[in-house]
Amino acid sequence: MKPDDLALIEECRNGNMEAFGQLVDAYQGPVFNVVYRMVSDRDDAEDLTQTAFVKAFENLDRYDPKYRFFSWIYRIAINEALNFVSARKRIAPLDGDLESARPNPEESCGSSETGRRVQEALMRLKPRHRAAIILRHFRGCSYQEVGEILGMQEKTVKSTLFSARRILRQALLNSGVVRP
Amino acid sequence: MIDHRTADLMERDLDGSLSAEEGRELERRLQADPEARALHAEMVEVTGHLRAAGDVAVPAGLRGHVLAEAARRRAPSAQGRGTGSRRGWWLAPAPGLRYGAALAAGVALGLGMAAWLLAWPPAGPGLDLDALAGTMAGPDRREAVLEALEVSLPGVEGRVELRPTPAGYLLEPILRAEGSVEVRLLFDADEVDIRGFLDPEGDPAPFRVDRGELSWAHRGSRRYAVILAGRTTGEASLALEFSASGRRLGGGTLRLPGALADPGGA
């Protein structure tokens, strides 16, 4: 927990919106990127990031300072993304006439062809495996932090990452990003 | 089979958290175990690609949208949310509105035209539609989509989205059709209550309502909004059917939760 985060949160609780703005400035990039990697759609990621911050704002009184603020906001954002992905998966046309909503590959915004393929490979992982990979390898969270955010024990985090990377490698292999 | 210690050392090697002694231990283990050596190489390769993918740019207006919505939620006039207040129901173009300026203009026009809000049945105790209409030109934030259906049928395309709102659920069919298409929304009237609907295009919309069915004739590109609520705590199904010239084109279903999730539950 950075001391200045704690001070900003205290000011937010006292109604200082500028303090909340500073928290948004500090964390909107990481949170948006986590959510984007989870859902693979910029518009949905923007909506979900916004929802996560507003929920955090409305629940600051429930924030426990023994956890780092970024862990807390990541947890809220990941839960939003997991709920969203779950709802999207439930779309089941009766007769196959309507296509369920899926991210448009054109909307994937990696900076390169490889970036796009990496994102597509990520989307082949189970959502919780994807979340673990994103937190660990895109955001540099420790195993303990990944565990806190995803509600897993550390050893589960390690085994999840281990499995997820193998699946990811296979997906990257299939898409030609890595060579056999 | 790779032993736990080797796996742990390999895992921590990826982020450079091994001590010098642990690094040497890992090297010895990799030299002695071709399977572990191959796996380690794979892991290094995959994580390298993940790092190379980098970050994506944050949408320019995100900070402003977050602060505006947070401010709105803490405003005294919004504190009645969840206790019958109608504030917070709005209809504004989604960030990802993909159907062009014509639709966007229609939606914007619709925001200022409360007269186009049609109600069926007449507003009951759960919803004051006059009050509702007055709140439409509100903030530009929308709740995340709960469920959606992509429509890609002969003669009609678009998307149907379901979102939670403090006043119920907002069902938004956003459709483009070549000619005239009959749209039917079918539901169990004992499970689902239609609270009202809005055609932001300005035409007193051609909605027909019968028990368990809402239907209308669609032409061109339009966006509609239907306010729904579950009558029970269980889930309900909303079936959408599309037909043209008496011929069924196709259909799909959405799931309507029985009760709104606590929007404050982080």
Coordinates of C-alpha atoms in Angstrom, one line a residue:
Chain A
M1 CA 0.0 0.0 0.0
K2 CA 1.6 3.2 -1.1
P3 CA 1.2 5.9 1.7
D4 CA -0.1 8.4 -0.8
D5 CA -2.9 6.0 -1.9
L6 CA -4.0 5.6 1.7
A7 CA -4.1 9.4 2.0
L8 CA -6.0 9.8 -1.2
I9 CA -8.5 7.2 -0.1
E10 CA -9.1 9.0 3.2
E11 CA -9.7 12.2 1.3
C12 CA -12.1 10.4 -1.0
R13 CA -14.0 9.2 2.0
N14 CA -14.3 12.8 3.1
G15 CA -15.8 13.7 -0.2
N16 CA -12.8 15.0 -2.0
M17 CA -13.5 14.1 -5.7
E18 CA -10.1 15.5 -6.8
A19 CA -8.5 12.8 -4.6
F20 CA -10.6 10.2 -6.4
G21 CA -9.5 11.7 -9.7
Q22 CA -5.9 11.2 -8.7
L23 CA -6.6 7.5 -7.9
V24 CA -8.3 7.1 -11.3
D25 CA -5.3 8.8 -13.0
A26 CA -2.9 6.4 -11.3
Y27 CA -4.8 3.2 -12.0
Q28 CA -7.0 3.6 -15.0
G29 CA -4.3 2.4 -17.4
P30 CA -3.5 -0.8 -15.5
V31 CA -7.2 -1.5 -14.8
F32 CA -8.3 -0.9 -18.3
N33 CA -5.5 -3.1 -19.7
V34 CA -6.4 -5.9 -17.3
V35 CA -10.0 -5.7 -18.4
Y36 CA -9.2 -5.4 -22.0
R37 CA -7.0 -8.5 -21.9
M38 CA -9.9 -10.3 -20.3
V39 CA -12.7 -9.3 -22.7
S40 CA -10.8 -8.4 -25.9
D41 CA -13.1 -5.5 -26.8
R42 CA -12.3 -1.9 -26.2
D43 CA -15.8 -0.6 -25.7
D44 CA -16.7 -3.4 -23.3
A45 CA -13.4 -2.9 -21.5
E46 CA -14.2 0.8 -21.1
D47 CA -17.6 0.2 -19.7
L48 CA -16.3 -2.4 -17.3
T49 CA -13.4 -0.3 -16.2
Q50 CA -15.8 2.6 -15.5
T51 CA -18.1 0.3 -13.6
A52 CA -15.2 -1.0 -11.5
F53 CA -14.0 2.4 -10.5
V54 CA -17.5 3.6 -9.6
K55 CA -18.0 0.5 -7.5
A56 CA -14.7 1.1 -5.8
F57 CA -15.8 4.7 -5.1
E58 CA -19.1 3.6 -3.7
N59 CA -17.5 1.0 -1.5
L60 CA -14.5 2.9 -0.2
D61 CA -15.8 2.5 3.3
R62 CA -15.4 -1.2 2.9
Y63 CA -11.9 -1.0 1.7
D64 CA -9.4 -2.8 4.0
P65 CA -6.1 -0.9 4.0
K66 CA -4.2 -4.1 4.9
Y67 CA -4.5 -4.9 1.2
R68 CA -2.9 -2.8 -1.4
F69 CA -5.3 -0.5 -3.3
F70 CA -4.3 -1.9 -6.7
S71 CA -5.1 -5.4 -5.5
W72 CA -8.6 -4.2 -4.4
I73 CA -9.4 -2.4 -7.6
Y74 CA -8.0 -5.2 -9.7
R75 CA -10.2 -7.6 -7.8
I76 CA -13.3 -5.5 -8.5
A77 CA -12.4 -5.1 -12.1
I78 CA -11.6 -8.8 -12.6
N79 CA -14.8 -9.8 -11.0
E80 CA -16.7 -7.4 -13.4
A81 CA -14.8 -8.9 -16.3
L82 CA -15.5 -12.5 -15.2
N83 CA -19.2 -11.8 -14.7
F84 CA -19.3 -10.2 -18.1
V85 CA -17.5 -13.1 -19.8
S86 CA -19.8 -15.5 -18.0
A87 CA -22.9 -13.7 -19.2
R88 CA -21.5 -13.6 -22.7
K89 CA -20.9 -17.3 -22.6
R90 CA -24.5 -17.9 -21.6
I91 CA -25.8 -16.5 -24.8
A92 CA -27.3 -19.5 -26.5
P93 CA -29.4 -19.0 -29.6
L94 CA -32.3 -21.5 -29.7
D95 CA -31.6 -22.5 -33.2
G96 CA -28.3 -21.2 -34.1
D97 CA -29.7 -18.5 -36.3
L98 CA -28.2 -15.7 -34.2
E99 CA -24.5 -15.6 -33.5
S100 CA -23.6 -15.0 -29.9
A101 CA -21.6 -11.9 -29.1
R102 CA -17.9 -12.4 -29.5
P103 CA -15.1 -10.0 -29.7
N104 CA -14.4 -8.8 -33.1
P105 CA -10.8 -9.7 -34.0
E106 CA -10.7 -6.4 -35.8
E107 CA -11.2 -4.7 -32.5
S108 CA -8.3 -6.4 -30.9
C109 CA -5.8 -3.6 -30.5
G110 CA -2.5 -5.1 -30.1
S111 CA 0.1 -2.9 -31.6
S112 CA 1.2 -5.6 -34.1
E113 CA 0.1 -8.8 -35.8
T114 CA 1.9 -10.7 -33.0
G115 CA 0.1 -8.7 -30.4
R116 CA -3.2 -9.5 -32.0
R117 CA -2.4 -13.2 -32.0
V118 CA -1.2 -13.1 -28.5
Q119 CA -4.6 -11.6 -27.5
E120 CA -6.4 -14.3 -29.5
A121 CA -4.4 -17.0 -27.8
L122 CA -5.2 -15.4 -24.4
M123 CA -8.9 -15.7 -25.2
R124 CA -8.5 -19.4 -25.6
L125 CA -7.8 -19.8 -21.9
K126 CA -10.4 -20.4 -19.3
P127 CA -11.3 -16.9 -17.8
R128 CA -9.7 -17.5 -14.4
H129 CA -6.6 -18.9 -16.1
R130 CA -6.5 -15.9 -18.3
A131 CA -6.9 -13.6 -15.3
A132 CA -3.9 -15.3 -13.6
I133 CA -1.7 -14.9 -16.7
I134 CA -2.7 -11.3 -17.2
L135 CA -2.0 -10.4 -13.6
R136 CA 1.2 -12.2 -13.5
H137 CA 2.7 -11.5 -16.9
F138 CA 1.1 -8.2 -18.0
R139 CA 0.9 -6.5 -14.6
G140 CA 3.8 -8.2 -12.8
C141 CA 1.8 -9.2 -9.7
S142 CA 3.5 -11.6 -7.3
Y143 CA 1.9 -15.0 -6.7
Q144 CA 0.6 -13.7 -3.4
E145 CA -1.0 -10.7 -5.1
V146 CA -2.5 -12.9 -7.8
G147 CA -3.9 -15.2 -5.1
E148 CA -5.4 -12.3 -3.2
I149 CA -7.0 -10.8 -6.3
L150 CA -8.4 -14.1 -7.5
G151 CA -9.1 -15.7 -4.2
M152 CA -6.7 -18.6 -4.7
Q153 CA -3.9 -20.1 -2.6
E154 CA -0.4 -19.4 -3.8
K155 CA 0.2 -23.0 -4.8
T156 CA -3.0 -22.9 -6.8
V157 CA -1.8 -19.8 -8.5
K158 CA 1.4 -21.5 -9.5
S159 CA -0.3 -24.6 -10.8
T160 CA -2.8 -22.5 -12.7
L161 CA -0.1 -20.4 -14.3
F162 CA 1.8 -23.6 -15.2
S163 CA -1.2 -25.1 -17.0
A164 CA -2.2 -21.8 -18.6
R165 CA 1.2 -21.2 -20.1
R166 CA 1.3 -24.6 -21.7
I167 CA -2.2 -24.0 -23.3
L168 CA -1.1 -20.6 -24.3
R169 CA 2.0 -21.9 -25.9
Q170 CA 0.0 -24.4 -27.9
A171 CA -2.3 -21.6 -29.0
L172 CA 0.6 -19.5 -30.0
L173 CA 2.1 -22.5 -31.8
N174 CA -1.1 -23.0 -33.7
S175 CA -1.2 -19.4 -34.8
G176 CA 2.4 -19.4 -35.9
V177 CA 3.7 -17.0 -33.3
V178 CA 6.0 -19.5 -31.9
R179 CA 7.8 -22.2 -33.8
P180 CA 7.7 -25.9 -32.9
Chain B
M1 CA 7.7 -35.7 -14.6
I2 CA 9.1 -32.5 -13.3
D3 CA 9.5 -32.3 -9.6
H4 CA 8.0 -29.6 -7.5
R5 CA 11.3 -27.9 -6.7
T6 CA 12.3 -27.6 -10.3
A7 CA 8.9 -26.3 -11.3
D8 CA 9.1 -23.7 -8.5
L9 CA 12.6 -22.5 -9.5
M10 CA 11.5 -22.3 -13.2
E11 CA 8.5 -20.3 -12.3
R12 CA 10.5 -17.8 -10.2
D13 CA 13.2 -17.6 -12.9
L14 CA 10.7 -16.0 -15.2
D15 CA 10.5 -12.8 -13.3
G16 CA 14.1 -12.9 -12.2
S17 CA 13.4 -13.5 -8.5
L18 CA 15.9 -16.3 -8.0
S19 CA 19.0 -15.8 -5.9
A20 CA 22.4 -16.6 -7.4
E21 CA 22.5 -19.9 -5.6
E22 CA 19.0 -20.8 -6.7
G23 CA 19.9 -19.8 -10.3
R24 CA 22.9 -22.2 -10.2
E25 CA 20.6 -24.9 -8.7
L26 CA 18.1 -24.4 -11.5
E27 CA 20.9 -24.6 -14.1
R28 CA 22.1 -27.9 -12.6
R29 CA 18.5 -29.3 -12.6
L30 CA 17.9 -28.2 -16.2
Q31 CA 21.2 -29.8 -17.4
A32 CA 20.1 -33.1 -15.8
D33 CA 16.6 -33.1 -17.0
P34 CA 15.9 -32.6 -20.8
E35 CA 12.1 -32.5 -20.2
A36 CA 12.5 -29.7 -17.7
R37 CA 15.0 -27.9 -20.0
A38 CA 12.5 -28.0 -22.9
L39 CA 9.7 -26.8 -20.7
H40 CA 11.8 -24.0 -19.3
A41 CA 12.6 -22.8 -22.8
E42 CA 8.9 -22.9 -23.7
M43 CA 8.0 -20.8 -20.6
V44 CA 10.7 -18.3 -21.3
E45 CA 9.4 -18.0 -24.9
V46 CA 5.8 -17.6 -24.0
T47 CA 6.4 -15.0 -21.3
G48 CA 8.6 -13.1 -23.8
H49 CA 5.7 -12.9 -26.2
L50 CA 3.3 -11.8 -23.5
R51 CA 5.7 -9.0 -22.4
A52 CA 6.1 -8.0 -26.1
A53 CA 2.4 -7.6 -26.5
G54 CA 2.6 -4.5 -24.2
D55 CA -0.2 -2.2 -23.1
V56 CA -3.1 -0.8 -25.0
A57 CA -4.0 2.9 -24.9
V58 CA -6.6 4.0 -22.4
P59 CA -9.7 5.6 -24.0
A60 CA -9.4 9.4 -23.9
G61 CA -12.6 10.1 -22.0
L62 CA -12.5 7.3 -19.5
R63 CA -11.3 9.5 -16.5
G64 CA -14.0 12.0 -17.2
H65 CA -16.7 9.4 -17.5
V66 CA -15.7 7.8 -14.2
L67 CA -15.6 11.0 -12.3
A68 CA -18.9 12.2 -13.7
E69 CA -20.6 9.0 -12.8
A70 CA -19.1 8.9 -9.3
A71 CA -20.1 12.5 -8.7
R72 CA -23.6 11.7 -9.9
R73 CA -23.9 8.7 -7.6
R74 CA -22.9 10.7 -4.5
A75 CA -25.1 13.7 -5.4
P76 CA -27.9 14.2 -2.8
S77 CA -30.5 14.0 -5.5
A78 CA -29.3 10.6 -6.5
Q79 CA -29.3 9.1 -3.0
G80 CA -32.8 7.7 -3.4
R81 CA -31.4 5.1 -5.8
G82 CA -32.7 1.7 -4.9
T83 CA -35.6 3.1 -2.9
G84 CA -37.9 4.0 -5.7
S85 CA -36.1 7.0 -7.2
R86 CA -36.2 7.0 -11.0
R87 CA -32.9 8.9 -11.4
G88 CA -30.3 7.1 -13.2
W89 CA -32.3 5.8 -16.0
W90 CA -31.0 7.2 -19.2
L91 CA -30.6 6.5 -22.8
A92 CA -27.4 7.8 -24.5
P93 CA -25.3 6.6 -27.3
A94 CA -23.0 3.8 -26.3
P95 CA -19.3 4.4 -26.7
G96 CA -19.3 1.6 -29.2
L97 CA -22.3 2.6 -31.2
R98 CA -21.5 1.1 -34.5
Y99 CA -24.3 2.1 -36.7
G100 CA -23.4 5.5 -37.7
A101 CA -24.2 9.1 -37.3
A102 CA -27.8 8.7 -38.3
L103 CA -28.6 6.5 -35.4
A104 CA -26.6 8.6 -33.0
A105 CA -28.5 11.7 -34.1
G106 CA -31.7 9.9 -33.7
V107 CA -30.8 8.8 -30.2
A108 CA -29.7 12.3 -29.2
L109 CA -33.0 13.7 -30.6
G110 CA -34.8 11.2 -28.6
L111 CA -33.3 12.2 -25.4
G112 CA -34.9 15.5 -25.5
M113 CA -38.3 14.3 -26.6
A114 CA -40.0 12.8 -23.6
A115 CA -43.2 12.8 -25.5
W116 CA -42.0 9.8 -27.4
L117 CA -42.0 7.8 -24.3
L118 CA -44.9 5.4 -24.6
A119 CA -46.0 3.4 -21.7
W120 CA -47.7 0.1 -21.5
P121 CA -49.4 -0.7 -19.4
P122 CA -50.2 2.7 -17.9
A123 CA -47.5 3.5 -15.4
G124 CA -48.1 1.4 -12.3
P125 CA -47.0 2.0 -8.8
G126 CA -43.5 0.7 -9.6
L127 CA -42.7 3.3 -12.3
D128 CA -43.5 6.9 -12.8
L129 CA -42.9 7.3 -16.5
D130 CA -43.2 11.1 -16.4
A131 CA -40.4 11.3 -13.9
L132 CA -38.5 8.7 -15.9
A133 CA -38.8 10.8 -19.1
G134 CA -37.3 13.8 -17.3
T135 CA -34.2 12.0 -16.4
M136 CA -33.2 10.7 -19.8
A137 CA -30.7 13.4 -20.8
G138 CA -28.6 12.3 -17.9
P139 CA -25.0 11.1 -17.6
D140 CA -23.3 9.4 -20.5
R141 CA -22.4 6.3 -18.6
R142 CA -24.2 3.0 -19.2
E143 CA -24.1 -0.1 -17.2
A144 CA -22.2 -3.0 -18.8
V145 CA -24.1 -5.3 -21.0
L146 CA -25.5 -8.3 -19.2
E147 CA -26.3 -10.3 -22.3
A148 CA -26.4 -9.7 -26.0
L149 CA -27.4 -11.3 -29.2
E150 CA -25.8 -10.5 -32.5
V151 CA -28.4 -10.5 -35.2
S152 CA -27.2 -11.7 -38.6
L153 CA -30.1 -12.9 -40.6
P154 CA -31.1 -12.6 -44.2
G155 CA -32.4 -9.0 -44.5
V156 CA -31.8 -7.9 -41.0
E157 CA -28.6 -7.3 -38.9
G158 CA -27.7 -5.7 -35.6
R159 CA -27.5 -6.4 -32.0
V160 CA -29.8 -6.7 -29.0
E161 CA -28.4 -5.8 -25.6
L162 CA -29.7 -6.2 -22.1
R163 CA -28.4 -3.9 -19.4
P164 CA -29.4 -3.4 -15.8
T165 CA -30.7 0.1 -14.7
P166 CA -32.0 1.3 -11.4
A167 CA -35.6 1.2 -13.0
G168 CA -35.4 -2.3 -14.3
Y169 CA -33.7 -3.9 -17.3
L170 CA -33.1 -2.0 -20.5
L171 CA -33.5 -4.1 -23.6
E172 CA -32.0 -2.3 -26.7
P173 CA -32.6 -3.8 -30.1
I174 CA -30.3 -2.0 -32.6
L175 CA -31.4 -3.1 -36.0
R176 CA -30.8 -2.5 -39.7
A177 CA -33.0 -4.1 -42.3
E178 CA -33.3 -4.0 -46.0
G179 CA -37.1 -4.0 -46.1
S180 CA -39.8 -4.5 -43.5
V181 CA -39.1 -7.1 -40.8
E182 CA -41.5 -8.2 -38.1
V183 CA -39.9 -8.4 -34.7
R184 CA -41.5 -10.3 -31.8
L185 CA -40.4 -10.4 -28.2
L186 CA -42.0 -13.3 -26.5
F187 CA -42.0 -13.9 -22.8
D188 CA -44.0 -15.5 -19.9
A189 CA -46.3 -12.7 -18.7
D190 CA -46.3 -14.2 -15.3
E191 CA -42.5 -13.8 -15.1
V192 CA -41.8 -10.6 -17.0
D193 CA -43.3 -7.2 -16.8
I194 CA -42.9 -4.7 -19.6
R195 CA -42.8 -1.3 -18.0
G196 CA -42.4 0.9 -21.0
F197 CA -40.7 1.5 -24.3
L198 CA -39.1 4.2 -26.3
D199 CA -38.5 4.7 -29.9
P200 CA -35.8 7.4 -30.0
E201 CA -36.4 7.9 -33.7
G202 CA -39.4 10.0 -33.0
D203 CA -42.1 8.0 -34.6
P204 CA -44.7 7.0 -32.1
A205 CA -43.5 3.5 -32.4
P206 CA -45.5 0.8 -33.9
F207 CA -45.4 -1.4 -30.8
R208 CA -48.2 -3.9 -30.4
V209 CA -48.6 -5.5 -27.1
D210 CA -50.4 -8.6 -26.1
R211 CA -50.1 -10.8 -23.1
G212 CA -46.6 -12.4 -23.3
E213 CA -45.7 -10.6 -26.6
L214 CA -44.4 -7.3 -27.7
S215 CA -44.1 -6.9 -31.5
W216 CA -43.4 -4.2 -34.0
A217 CA -42.6 -3.8 -37.7
H218 CA -39.0 -2.6 -38.2
R219 CA -37.6 -0.8 -41.3
G220 CA -34.3 0.8 -41.9
S221 CA -31.8 1.5 -39.1
R222 CA -33.2 2.1 -35.7
R223 CA -32.6 1.7 -32.0
Y224 CA -35.3 0.8 -29.6
A225 CA -35.5 0.7 -25.8
V226 CA -37.8 -1.5 -23.8
I227 CA -37.9 -1.4 -20.0
L228 CA -38.5 -4.7 -18.4
A229 CA -38.6 -6.1 -14.9
G230 CA -38.9 -9.7 -13.6
R231 CA -42.0 -10.5 -11.7
T232 CA -40.4 -13.3 -9.7
T233 CA -37.0 -13.8 -8.2
G234 CA -36.2 -16.6 -10.7
E235 CA -34.7 -16.1 -14.2
A236 CA -36.9 -15.6 -17.2
S237 CA -36.4 -16.1 -20.9
L238 CA -36.9 -13.5 -23.5
A239 CA -37.3 -15.0 -27.0
L240 CA -36.7 -12.8 -30.1
E241 CA -38.2 -13.8 -33.4
F242 CA -37.7 -12.2 -36.7
S243 CA -39.8 -12.8 -39.8
A244 CA -40.5 -11.1 -43.2
S245 CA -43.4 -11.5 -45.5
G246 CA -44.8 -14.2 -43.2
R247 CA -41.6 -16.3 -43.4
R248 CA -39.6 -16.9 -40.2
L249 CA -36.0 -15.6 -40.5
G250 CA -34.7 -16.9 -37.2
G251 CA -34.6 -16.2 -33.5
G252 CA -32.7 -16.4 -30.3
T253 CA -33.1 -16.0 -26.5
L254 CA -31.8 -13.8 -23.7
R255 CA -31.9 -14.6 -20.1
L256 CA -33.5 -12.0 -17.8
P257 CA -32.4 -12.2 -14.2
G258 CA -35.2 -12.2 -11.7
A259 CA -33.7 -9.5 -9.5
L260 CA -31.3 -6.7 -10.1
A261 CA -27.8 -7.4 -8.7
D262 CA -26.8 -5.0 -5.9
P263 CA -24.9 -2.4 -7.9
G264 CA -22.8 -1.5 -4.9
G265 CA -21.7 -5.0 -4.2
A266 CA -18.0 -5.0 -4.9

